[in-house]
Coordinates of C-alpha atoms in Angstrom, one line a residue:
X1 CA 0.4 0.2 0.1
X2 CA 1.4 3.2 -1.2
X3 CA 1.3 6.1 1.3
X4 CA 3.3 9.3 2.6
X5 CA 4.5 9.6 6.3
X6 CA 2.7 13.0 8.8
X7 CA 2.4 14.2 12.0
X8 CA -0.3 14.8 14.2
X9 CA -1.1 18.4 14.9
X10 CA -4.4 18.2 16.3
X11 CA -8.2 17.3 16.6
X12 CA -11.5 19.6 15.3
X13 CA -14.4 19.2 14.3
X14 CA -16.4 20.6 10.4
X15 CA -19.2 21.2 9.0
X16 CA -20.5 19.0 6.4
X17 CA -23.4 20.7 2.8
X18 CA -26.0 19.4 5.3
X19 CA -25.1 21.2 8.7
X20 CA -23.8 17.9 10.5
X21 CA -20.9 18.3 12.7
X22 CA -18.3 15.9 12.2
X23 CA -15.1 15.2 14.5
X24 CA -11.7 15.0 12.1
X25 CA -8.0 15.5 12.8
X26 CA -5.5 17.3 11.3
X27 CA -2.8 15.7 10.0
X28 CA 0.9 17.2 8.3
X29 CA 1.2 15.1 5.3
X30 CA 4.1 15.2 3.9
X31 CA 6.7 16.6 1.7
X32 CA 8.5 13.0 1.7
X33 CA 11.6 12.7 0.5
X34 CA 12.6 9.0 -1.5
X35 CA 15.2 8.5 0.1
X36 CA 16.2 5.0 -1.1
X37 CA 14.5 2.7 -4.7
X38 CA 15.3 -0.3 -3.7
X39 CA 14.6 -2.5 -6.8
X40 CA 13.3 -7.0 -7.4
X41 CA 17.2 -6.9 -9.2
X42 CA 19.4 -6.0 -5.2
X43 CA 16.7 -6.0 -2.8
X44 CA 14.8 -8.7 -3.9
X45 CA 11.3 -6.5 -3.9
X46 CA 10.2 -2.8 -4.7
X47 CA 9.2 -0.2 -2.7
X48 CA 10.6 3.1 -1.6
X49 CA 11.8 4.1 1.0
X50 CA 10.1 7.9 2.1
X51 CA 12.2 10.6 4.7
X52 CA 10.5 13.4 6.8
X53 CA 11.0 16.5 8.7
X54 CA 13.8 18.2 9.0
X55 CA 16.4 16.5 12.0
X56 CA 19.9 18.5 12.7
X57 CA 23.7 17.7 11.7
X58 CA 24.6 17.2 15.8
X59 CA 22.2 14.6 16.2
X60 CA 22.7 12.5 13.3
X61 CA 25.2 9.8 13.3
X62 CA 27.7 8.9 9.4
X63 CA 25.7 6.3 7.9
X64 CA 22.6 8.9 8.3
X65 CA 24.9 11.7 7.1
X66 CA 26.1 9.8 4.0
X67 CA 22.6 8.1 3.4
X68 CA 21.4 11.1 3.0
X69 CA 24.2 12.8 1.2
X70 CA 23.5 10.1 -1.6
X71 CA 19.7 10.9 -1.6
X72 CA 21.2 14.3 -2.3
X73 CA 18.4 15.6 0.9
X74 CA 19.2 16.3 4.6
X75 CA 19.5 13.9 7.5
X76 CA 15.1 12.9 8.2
X77 CA 14.2 12.0 11.4
X78 CA 11.4 9.3 10.5
X79 CA 11.9 6.9 7.6
X80 CA 9.5 4.7 6.7
X81 CA 9.5 1.8 3.7
X82 CA 6.6 2.1 1.1
X83 CA 5.2 -0.8 -0.6
X84 CA 2.1 -0.8 -3.9
X85 CA 3.6 3.2 -5.3
X86 CA 2.0 3.0 -9.6
X87 CA 5.0 5.6 -10.8
X88 CA 8.8 5.1 -10.9
X89 CA 11.2 7.6 -8.2
X90 CA 14.2 8.9 -8.5
X91 CA 16.4 9.5 -4.5
X92 CA 15.1 12.7 -4.3
X93 CA 12.2 13.3 -5.5
X94 CA 9.6 14.6 -3.2
X95 CA 6.2 13.1 -2.7
X96 CA 3.8 15.9 -1.5
X97 CA -0.2 16.2 0.1
X98 CA -2.0 15.6 -2.9
X99 CA -1.5 11.7 -3.3
X100 CA -3.9 11.4 -1.7
X101 CA -7.9 12.7 -2.7
X102 CA -11.1 13.9 -0.9
X103 CA -12.8 11.0 -0.6
X104 CA -11.0 8.2 -0.6
X105 CA -10.5 6.3 2.6
X106 CA -7.0 5.7 4.1
X107 CA -5.8 3.3 7.0
X108 CA -3.9 5.1 10.2
X109 CA -0.6 4.0 11.5
X110 CA 0.7 5.5 15.1
X111 CA 1.9 4.4 18.5
X112 CA -0.8 4.7 21.1
X113 CA -0.7 7.6 24.0
X114 CA 1.3 5.9 27.2
X115 CA -1.6 5.6 29.7
X116 CA 1.6 4.4 32.4
X117 CA 0.4 1.5 35.2
X118 CA -3.3 0.7 35.6
X119 CA -5.7 -1.2 37.3
X120 CA -7.8 -3.7 35.8
X121 CA -11.1 -1.3 36.0
X122 CA -9.8 1.1 33.3
X123 CA -7.3 -2.1 31.1
X124 CA -9.4 -4.3 30.9
X125 CA -12.5 -3.1 32.1
X126 CA -13.8 -4.5 34.4
X127 CA -16.4 -4.3 36.6
X128 CA -16.2 -3.7 40.3
X129 CA -18.2 -4.9 43.4
X130 CA -21.1 -3.7 41.1
X131 CA -20.3 -6.2 38.7
X132 CA -18.8 -8.6 41.4
X133 CA -15.5 -9.4 38.3
X134 CA -13.6 -12.8 39.4
X135 CA -16.4 -13.3 41.9
X136 CA -15.3 -10.5 45.0
X137 CA -18.0 -8.7 46.7
X138 CA -16.0 -6.1 48.7
X139 CA -13.5 -4.3 47.0
X140 CA -13.8 -1.2 44.4
X141 CA -11.0 -2.3 42.2
X142 CA -9.1 -4.9 42.8
X143 CA -9.6 -7.5 40.6
X144 CA -10.8 -10.3 42.3
X145 CA -9.6 -14.3 41.6
X146 CA -6.8 -15.2 39.2
X147 CA -7.0 -18.9 40.1
X148 CA -7.8 -21.7 40.9
X149 CA -6.4 -23.9 43.8
X150 CA -3.6 -26.4 44.2
X151 CA -4.4 -27.4 40.6
X152 CA -3.6 -25.9 38.8
X153 CA -1.4 -24.0 41.3
X154 CA -0.5 -21.7 39.2
X155 CA -1.9 -18.3 36.8
X156 CA -1.9 -18.7 33.0
X157 CA -0.6 -16.8 31.3
X158 CA -2.6 -14.1 29.7
X159 CA -4.5 -13.3 33.1
X160 CA -6.0 -9.8 33.0
X161 CA -4.5 -7.8 35.9
X162 CA -2.9 -4.5 36.6
X163 CA -0.3 -3.2 34.0
X164 CA 1.7 -0.8 31.7
X165 CA -1.2 0.7 29.5
X166 CA -0.9 2.5 26.1
X167 CA 2.0 3.4 23.8
X168 CA 1.4 0.3 21.3
X169 CA 0.8 0.7 17.2
X170 CA -2.6 0.8 16.5
X171 CA -3.8 0.9 12.9
X172 CA -6.9 2.9 12.4
X173 CA -8.7 1.6 9.7
X174 CA -10.8 3.1 6.5
X175 CA -10.9 6.8 8.0
X176 CA -12.3 9.1 4.9
X177 CA -10.3 11.7 3.7
X178 CA -11.9 15.2 4.2
X179 CA -10.1 17.9 3.1
X180 CA -6.8 18.1 1.5
X181 CA -4.4 21.3 2.1
X182 CA -2.0 21.3 -0.2
X183 CA -0.3 23.9 -0.3
X184 CA -0.6 23.3 3.5
X185 CA 0.1 20.1 4.4
X186 CA -2.4 19.7 5.1
X187 CA -5.1 15.9 5.4
X188 CA -8.1 16.5 7.2
X189 CA -9.3 13.2 8.3
X190 CA -13.1 12.1 9.7
X191 CA -12.7 10.3 13.3
X192 CA -9.7 9.3 15.7
X193 CA -6.4 9.1 15.2
X194 CA -3.8 7.1 17.4
X195 CA -1.1 8.9 19.3
X196 CA -0.6 12.1 20.9
X197 CA -0.1 15.8 19.5
X198 CA 3.0 16.2 17.0
X199 CA 3.2 12.3 17.0
X200 CA 4.5 11.0 13.3
X201 CA 1.7 8.5 11.8
X202 CA 1.7 7.1 9.1
X203 CA -1.1 7.1 6.4
X204 CA -1.8 4.4 4.5
X205 CA -4.0 3.9 1.2

């Protein structure tokens, strides 16, 4: 699936032609620079490697500097490979937000907001005392029973318990493109997108 790398700006809402208020996310998508072209002859598969968001040379390794120099561009913070481009691209070519068009559907992947160490009610939706999850009767948000007795004498793998929540890769599929603002490199999609503000997201179509 071809696509672009973007940065989540934030959420807003717009009105459609029927006067309905639609929640949407604004993403700065591109311009992405082609930093490497994968070919069947050399790499065994076809793909285009794109770079987004300039990094300082001071923070780059010599390998990164050499890689960017070969493409005739500056060092990039985020580099992702995409397959499925119909066009043939060369090193240093720029792909802009005009790769997308209004009305089409895209898949957006990003890293969800980290929530820290959370309990079972927030993390797994346990009901607590009201619905007496796992047999408890007098404690509000405790996990309750986590096993049986001397058999099996262990806790099964995958048991829903408290722990780190968020900070995982999440993909949201079939988000409709509401607007493409080419002069500002902005993409407006319906609904929400994983990640905090200014988080990198990968948009595929």
